[in-house]
Amino acid sequence: MEATVLDSWVLAEFSTPDALVTATRQMREKGFEGMDTYSPYPLHGGSEALGLPPSRVPFIALCGGLTGVATALAMQTWMNTIDYPLNIGGRPLLSLPAWVPITFELGVLFAAFGIFFGLLGLSRLPQPYHPVFESEEFRTASTHGYWLSVPQATGTDAAPVMDQLKALGATQVTLVTGEKE
Amino acid sequence: MSNQHLSPLREPLVTEPRSLGQLTEEICAPMERAPTWKWWVAFGIAVSVLGTGAGIVGYQVATGIGVWGLNKTIGWAFDITNFVFWVGIGHAGTLISAILFLFRQKWRTSINRAAEAMTLFAVMCAALFPLIHMGRPWLAFWVMPYPNDRGSLWVNFRSPLLWDVFAISTYFTVSAVFWYVGLIPDLATVRDRAKAGIRKAVFKVMSLGWTGSNRTWSRYETVYLLLAGLATPLVLSVHTIVSMDFATSVIPGWHTTIFPPYFVAGAVFSGFAMVLTLMIITRVVLGYEHLITLRHLENMTKIIIVTGGLVSLAYATEFFIAWYSGNPYERFAFMNRAFGPYAWAYWIMVTCNVVSPHLFWFKKIRTSPAAIFVLSLVINVGMWFERFVIIVTSLHRDFLPSSWAMYTPTMVEVGTFIGTFGLFFTLFLLFVRVLPIISIGEVKSVLGFAREGHAAQPHPPAKPVAEEPHPVAHRPASPVPLAIATRKDAPV
């Protein structure tokens, strides 16, 4: 996510998810960038309206999984075959079939770590401060509100943006000012 | 998760019309109000049982595992039975979360959170048994491959017991990650509802600054799908590896290739029984009958019929192959199971696991929470006996008749087992108090009529308001969930 956090954001609440998606699409067609929508559950069509690219998490997960598999194979081979050759019942020192369960488990484990930390990293979480938290009304975004944020470029007037959002059906529009990242 | 159901062919998953605000209120209410006396009584009992169990474990660690009823012939008995029993229970949570998610079974949304929590707690209980069995639990780190000054003497990677260490710890970690990822949006909801104070501060940290941003949501949906895709083979692998503890040995009755699928089916079977036990109590105590509906219970009983059938088939196959193999030791082991000194345990197992699930063919039983509850307990008992039968009957008649022996658990072993129930219920009762036990975000996405502006209200209503019901929710042709939605006095 490459959106920069600007000085001020215009926040607009919409009464329905449809109104929010429509408004987002129209604002984007008007040339506004770096917008984001906020909803209590994943919004159908929200990503399309915002024009988001596909997620990079699957790639990170694949890398994690392959790292796990390579780590497990290397660890088992080195420990039981090279560093301290263990003769267990006359089995071959390099008994790859016996390495399979742990290789699988570590592959899954590292892929899961990749997914989890990939999510946190790409979403820049944990993020204890965010300008949208400045607005008390915005707290409804996690229960029943549908919000749109439009970053306001420095030095411009927020009023026209707010008017446009109202014209698109926003039930309330506020301006929040927060620190730059 | 983002699919919106408007098809008139589908029945509503939330049987009563609710707005998003109401739903949030309802799910958050139990954790925001003071605990009821019922909760305190249950918690008191659970903590006392846990305390007793902890005392007993302390005694056996201080004395040595000679206080168990094990002998030279039967070196594995109660503790491994309990380990497999708890691990098996721990499989339903991830199954509900991951496999049902991949199969797009939307009804899972209101039970997956609690089932996942149950998984974590059950795995904790399971992990205790090998730990205690070590006798010197403070040396448990020896199972990990770490550099040491014994030459670096590494662990033996060919041992199924070590595979178990990796399987169980991976399973626990991935389940915890899956659970936590699912919790983050709901933690943010609780944070935003909380007034200033400790609750707000704690949930602020735990929700990681979640804003509900679409960029995060879309990524989150990908993440959830990926984790589900990973957890599915993982859950199958874990019980496969547990079964290899037995199957890779040369003991008649253990040394069979059917064990991995047989154990996995058994795990799902027992896990769903435990989910049913817990959910039937929870939905009544917390008044969630319209969220955890009879349809949920009915669907789970159908899975129990299927997995019970698989388990029965495995019992029959095992017996058939023992005869068909022509191996006299194998034949003896199975005849001894069914007609030997532990026949009573075998027939308890058969009654509970093979016969009792078929009662669920009857619609009356499938839709009666009381009947389901009793049967779920019966199945739990049966599945415990399954593990006991597999472990003890296979060991107690050794190749050499001079070493034949019998096994009886001591009070210490029984007390330890009961103590883990104390741990399990203590954790579950705490969970019910401190976290939303139903996934708020996911249930909202299956309310199904959110996109018609139905649920959108600028402020949460103070009390349930009469709303224009959705045509789907009111369709008279789908009477079952509606007729049973008895709860009109939602304490919002």
XYZ file of C-alpha atoms in Angstrom:
673
model
C 0.000 0.000 0.000
C 1.722 3.068 -1.270
C -0.804 5.691 -0.199
C 0.904 8.480 1.692
C -0.831 9.821 4.732
C -1.417 13.494 4.182
C -2.116 16.336 6.498
C -5.870 16.369 6.180
C -8.426 13.864 5.087
C -12.026 14.435 4.204
C -14.195 11.725 5.685
C -17.689 11.075 4.392
C -20.196 8.614 5.740
C -22.712 6.965 3.435
C -25.875 5.244 4.468
C -25.534 2.145 2.328
C -22.666 0.120 0.915
C -24.034 0.690 -2.582
C -23.980 4.447 -2.150
C -20.415 4.195 -0.901
C -19.239 2.074 -3.825
C -20.968 4.329 -6.344
C -19.559 7.467 -4.753
C -16.080 5.966 -4.649
C -16.205 5.112 -8.319
C -17.438 8.567 -9.257
C -14.817 10.296 -7.131
C -12.122 8.197 -8.741
C -13.433 9.070 -12.183
C -13.169 12.719 -11.186
C -9.466 12.141 -10.618
C -9.168 11.786 -6.857
C -6.422 9.433 -5.794
C -5.313 7.711 -2.606
C -8.881 7.288 -1.442
C -9.945 4.488 0.828
C -13.230 3.057 1.989
C -13.991 1.754 5.466
C -16.678 -0.749 6.327
C -17.486 -3.242 9.075
C -17.147 -6.155 6.661
C -15.506 -6.609 3.252
C -17.281 -4.437 0.761
C -18.497 -6.102 -2.390
C -17.034 -4.242 -5.336
C -15.024 -1.915 -3.129
C -11.643 -2.952 -4.487
C -12.854 -2.506 -8.068
C -14.209 0.948 -7.254
C -10.891 1.935 -5.739
C -8.946 0.308 -8.568
C -6.733 -1.738 -6.256
C -4.101 -4.068 -7.753
C -4.130 -7.768 -6.799
C -2.575 -8.600 -3.460
C 1.065 -9.599 -3.158
C 0.378 -11.837 -0.154
C 0.196 -15.102 -2.167
C 3.694 -14.509 -3.481
C 5.016 -13.864 0.030
C 3.278 -17.041 1.188
C 4.928 -19.037 -1.581
C 8.338 -17.673 -0.618
C 7.650 -18.526 3.020
C 6.590 -22.051 2.146
C 9.631 -22.700 -0.011
C 11.888 -21.305 2.714
C 10.301 -23.702 5.198
C 10.756 -26.693 2.933
C 14.386 -25.815 2.203
C 15.101 -25.156 5.898
C 13.588 -28.456 6.965
C 15.410 -30.537 4.362
C 18.717 -28.832 5.064
C 18.293 -29.098 8.834
C 17.401 -32.786 8.871
C 20.047 -33.776 6.364
C 22.770 -31.836 8.085
C 21.872 -32.919 11.601
C 21.188 -36.635 11.051
C 23.377 -37.359 8.028
C 26.388 -35.050 8.092
C 27.060 -33.494 11.478
C 26.166 -36.489 13.655
C 25.367 -39.488 11.429
C 22.700 -41.451 13.273
C 22.388 -45.117 12.418
C 18.833 -46.075 13.319
C 18.176 -49.738 12.636
C 20.565 -49.776 9.703
C 18.463 -47.354 7.673
C 20.238 -45.172 5.111
C 21.785 -42.108 6.690
C 19.990 -39.938 4.179
C 16.463 -41.315 4.598
C 14.466 -38.742 2.686
C 11.051 -40.424 3.048
C 11.401 -40.036 6.791
C 12.147 -36.341 6.326
C 8.797 -35.748 4.604
C 6.505 -35.096 7.600
C 8.716 -32.444 9.167
C 9.426 -30.889 5.776
C 5.710 -30.563 5.179
C 5.062 -29.122 8.628
C 7.793 -26.510 8.389
C 6.664 -25.573 4.886
C 3.177 -24.900 6.199
C 4.486 -23.082 9.261
C 6.724 -20.722 7.327
C 4.031 -20.095 4.704
C 1.623 -19.174 7.504
C 4.196 -16.804 8.967
C 4.688 -15.320 5.520
C 0.957 -14.764 5.186
C 0.547 -13.271 8.631
C 3.543 -10.977 8.598
C 2.892 -10.210 4.935
C -0.570 -8.982 5.892
C 0.841 -6.879 8.702
C 3.677 -5.506 6.620
C 1.658 -4.642 3.531
C -1.137 -3.122 5.587
C 1.362 -1.306 7.804
C -0.028 -2.858 10.932
C 0.312 -2.479 13.840
C -0.533 1.147 13.355
C -1.402 2.698 16.698
C -2.099 6.100 15.173
C -4.116 6.890 12.117
C -5.619 10.278 11.231
C -9.077 8.745 10.827
C -9.104 7.972 14.528
C -9.256 11.744 15.139
C -12.940 11.651 14.248
C -15.253 10.430 16.965
C -18.035 9.658 14.437
C -15.674 7.449 12.463
C -15.910 4.824 15.185
C -19.069 3.543 13.473
C -16.869 2.229 10.632
C -16.269 -0.945 12.604
C -19.905 -1.493 13.600
C -22.341 -0.262 10.965
C -20.970 2.776 9.114
C -19.722 3.010 5.545
C -17.019 5.647 5.165
C -14.931 7.109 2.391
C -11.704 8.988 2.957
C -10.298 11.418 0.438
C -6.820 12.765 1.106
C -6.747 16.505 0.715
C -3.700 17.873 -1.064
C -1.786 20.406 1.012
C -2.704 24.014 0.441
C -6.052 23.431 -1.227
C -9.459 24.176 0.074
C -11.420 21.221 1.428
C -14.808 22.807 0.914
C -15.316 21.849 -2.754
C -14.405 18.215 -2.020
C -16.846 18.160 0.860
C -19.572 19.634 -1.311
C -18.990 17.038 -3.994
C -19.229 14.240 -1.443
C -22.474 15.668 -0.119
C -23.803 15.837 -3.643
C -22.993 12.123 -4.014
C -25.199 11.330 -1.053
C -22.919 11.424 1.982
C -24.910 11.654 5.192
C -22.126 13.440 7.023
C -18.816 14.894 5.973
C -15.962 15.902 8.250
C -12.396 17.026 7.869
C -9.716 15.371 10.008
C -6.207 16.635 10.407
C -3.466 14.334 11.458
C 0.259 14.036 11.534
C 2.220 13.067 8.516
C 3.665 9.615 8.595
C -16.890 -13.575 2.594
C -18.052 -10.734 0.453
C -20.767 -12.633 -1.352
C -24.177 -11.223 -0.816
C -27.021 -13.652 -0.807
C -30.103 -12.346 -2.474
C -31.159 -15.569 -4.097
C -34.653 -16.532 -2.990
C -33.526 -20.156 -3.088
C -31.305 -19.695 -0.073
C -32.506 -19.659 3.452
C -31.315 -16.873 5.693
C -28.403 -17.760 7.915
C -29.436 -15.318 10.602
C -32.991 -16.349 11.239
C -34.193 -13.047 12.635
C -33.936 -9.694 10.934
C -31.185 -7.704 12.542
C -29.421 -4.493 11.705
C -25.651 -4.327 11.795
C -25.790 -2.233 14.948
C -28.074 -4.693 16.706
C -25.881 -7.588 15.719
C -22.805 -5.889 17.115
C -24.662 -5.131 20.328
C -25.833 -8.691 20.714
C -22.486 -10.317 20.120
C -20.573 -7.857 22.277
C -23.101 -7.857 25.108
C -21.826 -10.929 27.017
C -18.332 -9.505 27.227
C -19.453 -6.042 28.236
C -21.847 -6.914 31.021
C -20.969 -8.338 34.403
C -20.779 -12.115 34.507
C -23.935 -13.900 35.554
C -24.047 -16.175 38.584
C -24.273 -19.144 36.229
C -20.963 -18.169 34.722
C -19.405 -17.804 38.160
C -20.652 -21.231 39.224
C -19.329 -22.835 36.057
C -16.062 -20.974 36.328
C -15.702 -21.906 39.983
C -16.173 -25.581 39.211
C -13.778 -25.448 36.255
C -11.070 -23.683 38.250
C -11.412 -26.107 41.177
C -11.082 -29.058 38.829
C -8.097 -27.404 37.206
C -6.532 -26.743 40.605
C -7.050 -30.351 41.682
C -5.535 -31.543 38.419
C -2.548 -29.234 38.865
C -2.018 -30.595 42.388
C -2.112 -34.163 41.103
C 0.342 -33.351 38.325
C 2.598 -31.701 40.886
C 2.449 -34.854 42.982
C 3.344 -37.151 40.110
C 6.166 -34.906 38.905
C 7.565 -34.808 42.437
C 7.136 -38.569 42.939
C 7.764 -39.962 39.477
C 5.510 -41.590 36.933
C 5.616 -44.816 38.906
C 2.389 -43.480 40.413
C 0.691 -44.469 37.172
C -0.752 -47.908 36.552
C 1.688 -48.678 33.732
C 3.797 -51.812 33.726
C 6.485 -53.363 31.544
C 3.989 -54.691 29.027
C 1.677 -51.726 28.920
C 4.017 -48.783 28.702
C 1.501 -46.518 27.033
C -2.018 -46.242 28.264
C -4.035 -43.483 29.818
C -1.863 -40.531 28.956
C -1.506 -41.341 25.254
C -5.212 -42.145 25.095
C -5.932 -38.715 26.502
C -3.401 -37.077 24.215
C -4.998 -38.563 21.102
C -8.460 -37.827 22.487
C -7.718 -34.119 22.955
C -5.823 -33.749 19.692
C -8.776 -35.308 17.917
C -11.161 -32.835 19.502
C -8.839 -30.096 18.396
C -9.424 -30.978 14.769
C -12.980 -29.805 14.373
C -12.172 -26.146 14.886
C -9.810 -25.904 11.993
C -12.014 -28.148 9.938
C -14.958 -25.811 10.421
C -12.825 -22.739 9.815
C -10.792 -23.939 6.893
C -12.446 -26.817 5.074
C -15.977 -25.493 5.336
C -14.675 -22.089 4.273
C -13.093 -23.558 1.162
C -16.341 -25.373 0.386
C -18.175 -22.050 0.746
C -20.347 -23.334 3.566
C -21.574 -19.976 4.790
C -23.309 -21.441 7.800
C -19.935 -21.879 9.444
C -19.656 -18.151 10.163
C -21.387 -18.153 13.495
C -19.601 -21.174 14.936
C -16.075 -20.929 13.574
C -14.680 -18.529 16.176
C -15.728 -20.635 19.143
C -14.694 -23.830 17.380
C -11.236 -22.416 16.699
C -10.881 -21.376 20.316
C -11.896 -24.880 21.293
C -9.174 -26.215 19.003
C -6.503 -24.155 20.690
C -7.601 -25.149 24.175
C -7.898 -28.821 23.232
C -4.401 -28.830 21.730
C -3.073 -27.260 24.932
C -4.686 -30.049 26.945
C -3.269 -32.634 24.543
C 0.256 -31.236 24.713
C 0.234 -31.574 28.482
C 0.192 -35.379 28.366
C 3.477 -36.077 26.574
C 4.969 -33.328 28.699
C 3.871 -34.996 31.933
C 4.797 -38.430 30.612
C 8.386 -37.238 30.246
C 8.582 -37.414 34.019
C 10.999 -34.500 34.029
C 8.969 -31.877 32.178
C 11.643 -29.229 32.710
C 13.768 -31.158 30.201
C 11.056 -30.922 27.544
C 13.287 -28.713 25.431
C 15.341 -31.831 24.652
C 12.816 -32.651 21.940
C 13.912 -29.585 20.006
C 16.987 -29.701 17.763
C 19.243 -27.236 19.515
C 23.055 -27.047 19.572
C 24.363 -28.754 22.693
C 27.695 -29.833 24.152
C 27.033 -33.561 23.802
C 28.762 -33.446 20.474
C 25.890 -31.718 19.201
C 23.773 -34.806 19.521
C 20.734 -34.052 17.418
C 17.215 -35.384 17.733
C 16.258 -38.404 15.633
C 14.274 -37.140 12.662
C 13.200 -40.664 11.740
C 11.090 -40.952 14.856
C 7.328 -40.429 14.526
C 7.339 -39.043 18.053
C 9.520 -36.193 16.836
C 7.255 -35.721 13.831
C 4.511 -35.311 16.404
C 6.419 -32.529 18.115
C 6.661 -30.623 14.857
C 3.108 -31.438 13.773
C 1.454 -30.421 17.022
C 3.484 -27.254 17.481
C 2.905 -26.217 13.865
C -0.760 -26.984 14.200
C -1.061 -24.949 17.353
C 0.833 -22.001 15.876
C -1.076 -21.945 12.594
C -4.409 -22.360 14.375
C -3.519 -19.494 16.678
C -2.550 -17.288 13.717
C -5.739 -18.221 11.878
C -7.798 -17.453 14.948
C -6.077 -14.165 15.605
C -6.334 -12.987 11.994
C -10.048 -13.709 12.143
C -10.300 -11.795 15.404
C -8.571 -8.563 14.352
C -11.617 -6.842 12.756
C -13.791 -7.797 15.711
C -11.195 -6.582 18.176
C -11.393 -3.224 16.384
C -15.172 -3.287 16.767
C -14.848 -3.854 20.496
C -12.208 -1.124 20.689
C -14.498 1.350 18.979
C -17.368 0.511 21.283
C -15.308 0.752 24.453
C -15.219 3.857 26.570
C -11.807 5.040 27.667
C -10.097 2.745 30.129
C -8.242 -0.526 30.358
C -10.595 -2.300 27.959
C -10.053 0.360 25.324
C -6.274 0.317 25.797
C -6.057 -3.474 25.617
C -8.204 -3.762 22.524
C -6.369 -0.856 20.926
C -3.146 -2.822 21.169
C -4.697 -6.133 20.181
C -6.547 -4.766 17.141
C -3.262 -3.415 15.767
C -4.849 -0.169 14.576
C -7.357 -1.834 12.269
C -9.445 0.813 10.488
C -11.674 -1.346 8.299
C -9.924 0.104 5.272
C -10.813 -1.552 2.020
C -7.155 -1.953 1.139
C -6.707 -4.014 4.275
C -10.006 -5.849 3.885
C -9.207 -7.015 0.377
C -5.793 -8.181 1.475
C -7.387 -9.755 4.515
C -9.744 -11.788 2.361
C -6.813 -13.133 0.361
C -5.003 -13.922 3.597
C -7.983 -15.744 5.022
C -8.377 -17.834 1.904
C -4.673 -18.699 1.864
C -4.632 -19.615 5.536
C -7.679 -21.804 5.001
C -5.934 -23.477 2.078
C -2.894 -24.124 4.255
C -4.781 -25.236 7.329
C -6.739 -27.854 5.401
C -3.806 -30.133 4.503
C -2.289 -29.278 7.867
C -5.252 -30.551 9.849
C -5.186 -33.766 7.838
C -1.445 -34.124 8.301
C -1.524 -33.676 12.059
C -3.713 -36.624 12.844
C -1.972 -38.624 10.147
C 1.272 -38.079 12.000
C -0.372 -38.857 15.339
C -1.551 -42.153 13.861
C 2.001 -42.872 12.683
C 3.073 -42.979 16.326
C 1.295 -46.317 16.238
C 1.294 -47.347 12.596
C 5.065 -47.258 12.152
C 5.561 -49.729 14.990
C 5.397 -53.520 14.626
C 2.695 -54.162 17.222
C -0.242 -56.215 15.868
C -3.286 -53.966 15.943
C -1.173 -50.855 15.346
C 0.846 -51.799 12.313
C -1.721 -50.988 9.637
C -1.798 -48.608 6.696
C -5.423 -47.686 7.344
C -4.501 -45.676 10.417
C -4.007 -42.191 8.929
C -7.436 -41.830 7.254
C -9.049 -43.778 10.080
C -7.616 -41.433 12.692
C -8.481 -38.324 10.713
C -12.100 -39.452 10.324
C -12.229 -40.255 14.025
C -10.789 -36.872 14.905
C -13.379 -35.019 12.869
C -16.078 -37.214 14.339
C -15.079 -36.533 17.929
C -14.293 -32.886 17.246
C -17.736 -32.193 15.853
C -19.268 -33.945 18.836
C -17.340 -31.638 21.160
C -18.267 -28.542 19.137
C -21.901 -29.581 19.444
C -21.570 -30.097 23.181
C -20.113 -26.630 23.649
C -22.332 -24.813 21.151
C -25.568 -26.219 22.531
C -24.650 -24.895 25.969
C -23.358 -21.580 24.638
C -26.339 -20.745 22.451
C -28.740 -21.271 25.300
C -26.714 -19.512 27.976
C -25.938 -16.481 25.809
C -29.243 -16.429 23.928
C -27.740 -16.921 20.493
C -30.408 -19.286 19.183
C -30.984 -17.111 16.132
C -27.262 -17.009 15.285
C -26.291 -20.580 16.134
C -29.500 -21.956 14.710
C -30.931 -25.436 14.640
C -29.747 -25.533 11.068
C -26.159 -25.294 12.304
C -26.707 -28.116 14.740
C -28.441 -30.173 12.073
C -25.623 -29.664 9.589
C -23.076 -30.751 12.153
C -25.050 -33.880 12.966
C -24.992 -34.726 9.262
C -21.214 -34.458 9.275
C -21.244 -36.734 12.304
C -23.274 -39.312 10.377
C -20.697 -39.220 7.582
C -17.605 -39.366 9.781
C -19.250 -41.928 12.050
C -19.827 -44.031 8.958
C -16.177 -43.654 7.979
C -15.073 -44.715 11.433
C -17.387 -47.745 11.324
C -16.015 -48.681 7.936
C -12.496 -48.444 9.353
C -13.382 -50.752 12.251
C -14.823 -53.275 9.819
C -11.894 -53.033 7.414
C -9.400 -53.495 10.221
C -11.168 -56.603 11.372
C -11.516 -57.968 7.862
C -7.873 -57.369 7.009
C -6.768 -58.989 10.259
C -8.527 -62.152 9.146
C -7.676 -61.809 5.444
C -3.984 -61.227 6.083
C -3.688 -64.682 7.548
C -1.305 -63.327 10.145
C -2.026 -65.220 13.378
C -0.818 -62.381 15.625
C -2.983 -59.872 13.803
C -5.993 -62.202 14.027
C -5.390 -62.793 17.685
C -5.064 -59.076 18.419
C -8.471 -58.351 16.922
C -10.268 -61.358 18.382
C -8.793 -60.365 21.700
C -10.079 -56.813 21.280
C -13.628 -57.956 20.698
C -13.789 -60.962 22.990
C -10.809 -60.676 25.344
C -10.576 -59.160 28.810
C -11.163 -55.630 27.462
C -14.189 -56.626 25.396
C -16.363 -54.335 27.507
C -14.327 -51.333 26.303
C -14.544 -52.515 22.710
C -18.315 -52.867 22.839
C -18.724 -49.484 24.508
C -16.757 -48.094 21.594
C -18.909 -49.892 19.028
C -22.154 -48.871 20.691
C -21.177 -45.240 20.971
C -19.417 -44.760 17.633
C -21.056 -47.207 15.255
C -24.616 -47.419 16.503
C -25.438 -44.104 18.157
C -24.677 -41.737 15.220
C -27.371 -43.460 13.190
C -29.986 -41.988 15.467
C -29.237 -38.761 13.614
C -31.005 -40.129 10.560
C -34.209 -39.201 12.325
C -35.211 -35.606 11.742
C -36.787 -35.410 15.202
C -33.484 -36.244 16.881
C -31.463 -34.066 14.528
C -33.545 -31.029 15.405
C -33.752 -31.575 19.147
C -30.893 -29.801 20.935
C -31.359 -31.958 24.026
C -31.063 -35.182 22.031
C -28.072 -33.861 20.094
C -26.416 -32.854 23.338
C -26.796 -36.316 24.849
C -25.589 -38.004 21.678
C -22.603 -35.663 21.423
C -21.547 -36.738 24.916
C -22.054 -40.384 23.982
C -19.808 -39.937 20.950
C -17.141 -38.219 23.031
C -17.151 -41.165 25.404
C -17.035 -43.576 22.487
C -14.112 -41.837 20.878
C -12.184 -41.845 24.131
C -12.748 -45.580 24.345
C -11.651 -46.022 20.751
C -8.201 -44.720 21.631
C -8.126 -46.721 24.851
C -9.018 -49.886 22.967
C -6.436 -49.306 20.250
C -3.663 -48.556 22.718
C -4.263 -50.861 25.656
C -5.687 -53.961 23.986
C -2.894 -53.997 21.424
C -0.257 -53.870 24.129
C -1.606 -56.018 26.917
C -1.285 -59.317 25.038
C 2.375 -59.294 24.068
C 4.029 -61.765 21.673
C 5.230 -63.682 24.743
C 2.360 -64.938 26.885
C 4.652 -64.752 29.915
C 4.558 -60.968 29.670
C 0.795 -60.683 29.308
C -0.616 -58.180 31.743
C -3.622 -56.078 32.586
C -3.826 -52.359 33.036
C -5.940 -50.361 35.457
C -5.566 -46.594 35.715
C -4.692 -45.179 39.109
C -6.456 -42.250 40.707
C -3.521 -40.086 39.681
C -4.097 -40.827 36.022
C -7.840 -40.334 36.252
C -7.301 -37.109 38.192
C -4.894 -35.789 35.589
C -7.405 -36.489 32.844
C -10.219 -34.788 34.722
C -7.847 -31.914 35.456
C -7.435 -31.268 31.740
C -11.187 -30.837 31.488
C -10.808 -28.194 34.163
C -8.168 -26.462 32.061
C -10.302 -26.737 28.933
C -13.436 -25.305 30.486
C -11.565 -22.621 32.424
C -10.058 -21.357 29.191
C -13.330 -21.631 27.306
C -15.264 -19.754 29.985
C -12.641 -17.002 30.027
C -12.816 -16.826 26.241
C -16.582 -16.366 26.378
C -16.062 -13.452 28.735
C -13.235 -11.552 27.067
C -13.625 -12.011 23.305
C -16.530 -11.919 20.859
C -17.335 -15.602 20.454
C -19.062 -15.097 17.135
C -17.258 -13.527 14.226
C -19.073 -10.191 13.991
C -17.616 -9.185 10.642
C -18.398 -12.500 9.007
C -21.938 -12.725 10.313
C -22.517 -9.211 9.000
C -21.389 -10.259 5.582
C -23.957 -13.062 5.551
C -26.823 -11.011 6.891
C -27.596 -11.055 3.199
C -29.582 -7.916 2.854
C -27.018 -5.334 3.751
C -26.817 -4.157 0.210
C -30.402 -3.061 0.108
C -29.758 -0.332 2.597
C -31.577 -2.401 5.108
C -28.937 -2.508 7.749
C -27.614 0.950 7.327
C -28.440 3.139 10.230
C -26.391 6.111 11.222
C -26.523 5.135 14.882
C -27.110 1.851 16.665
C -30.691 1.769 17.866
C -31.217 1.845 21.587
C -33.636 -1.064 21.378
C -34.722 -3.395 18.620
C -36.771 -1.376 16.207
C -39.434 -2.787 13.995
C -37.782 -2.894 10.635
C -39.100 -3.662 7.227
C -38.209 -7.345 7.059
C -36.353 -8.590 4.076
C -38.374 -10.681 1.616
C -35.871 -13.509 1.878
C -35.988 -13.495 5.626
C -39.751 -13.579 5.529
C -40.291 -16.063 2.784
C -42.911 -18.421 4.168
C -41.653 -21.292 2.028
C -38.652 -21.753 4.289
C -40.390 -22.383 7.547
C -37.832 -24.425 9.445
C -35.341 -21.797 10.583
C -38.116 -19.237 10.948
C -40.383 -21.415 12.958
C -37.636 -22.243 15.372
C -36.489 -18.670 15.750
C -38.190 -18.430 19.043
C -36.298 -15.584 20.554
C -38.301 -12.411 20.129
C -37.043 -10.660 23.243
C -33.471 -10.080 22.220
C -31.701 -8.486 25.187
C -29.917 -5.888 23.130
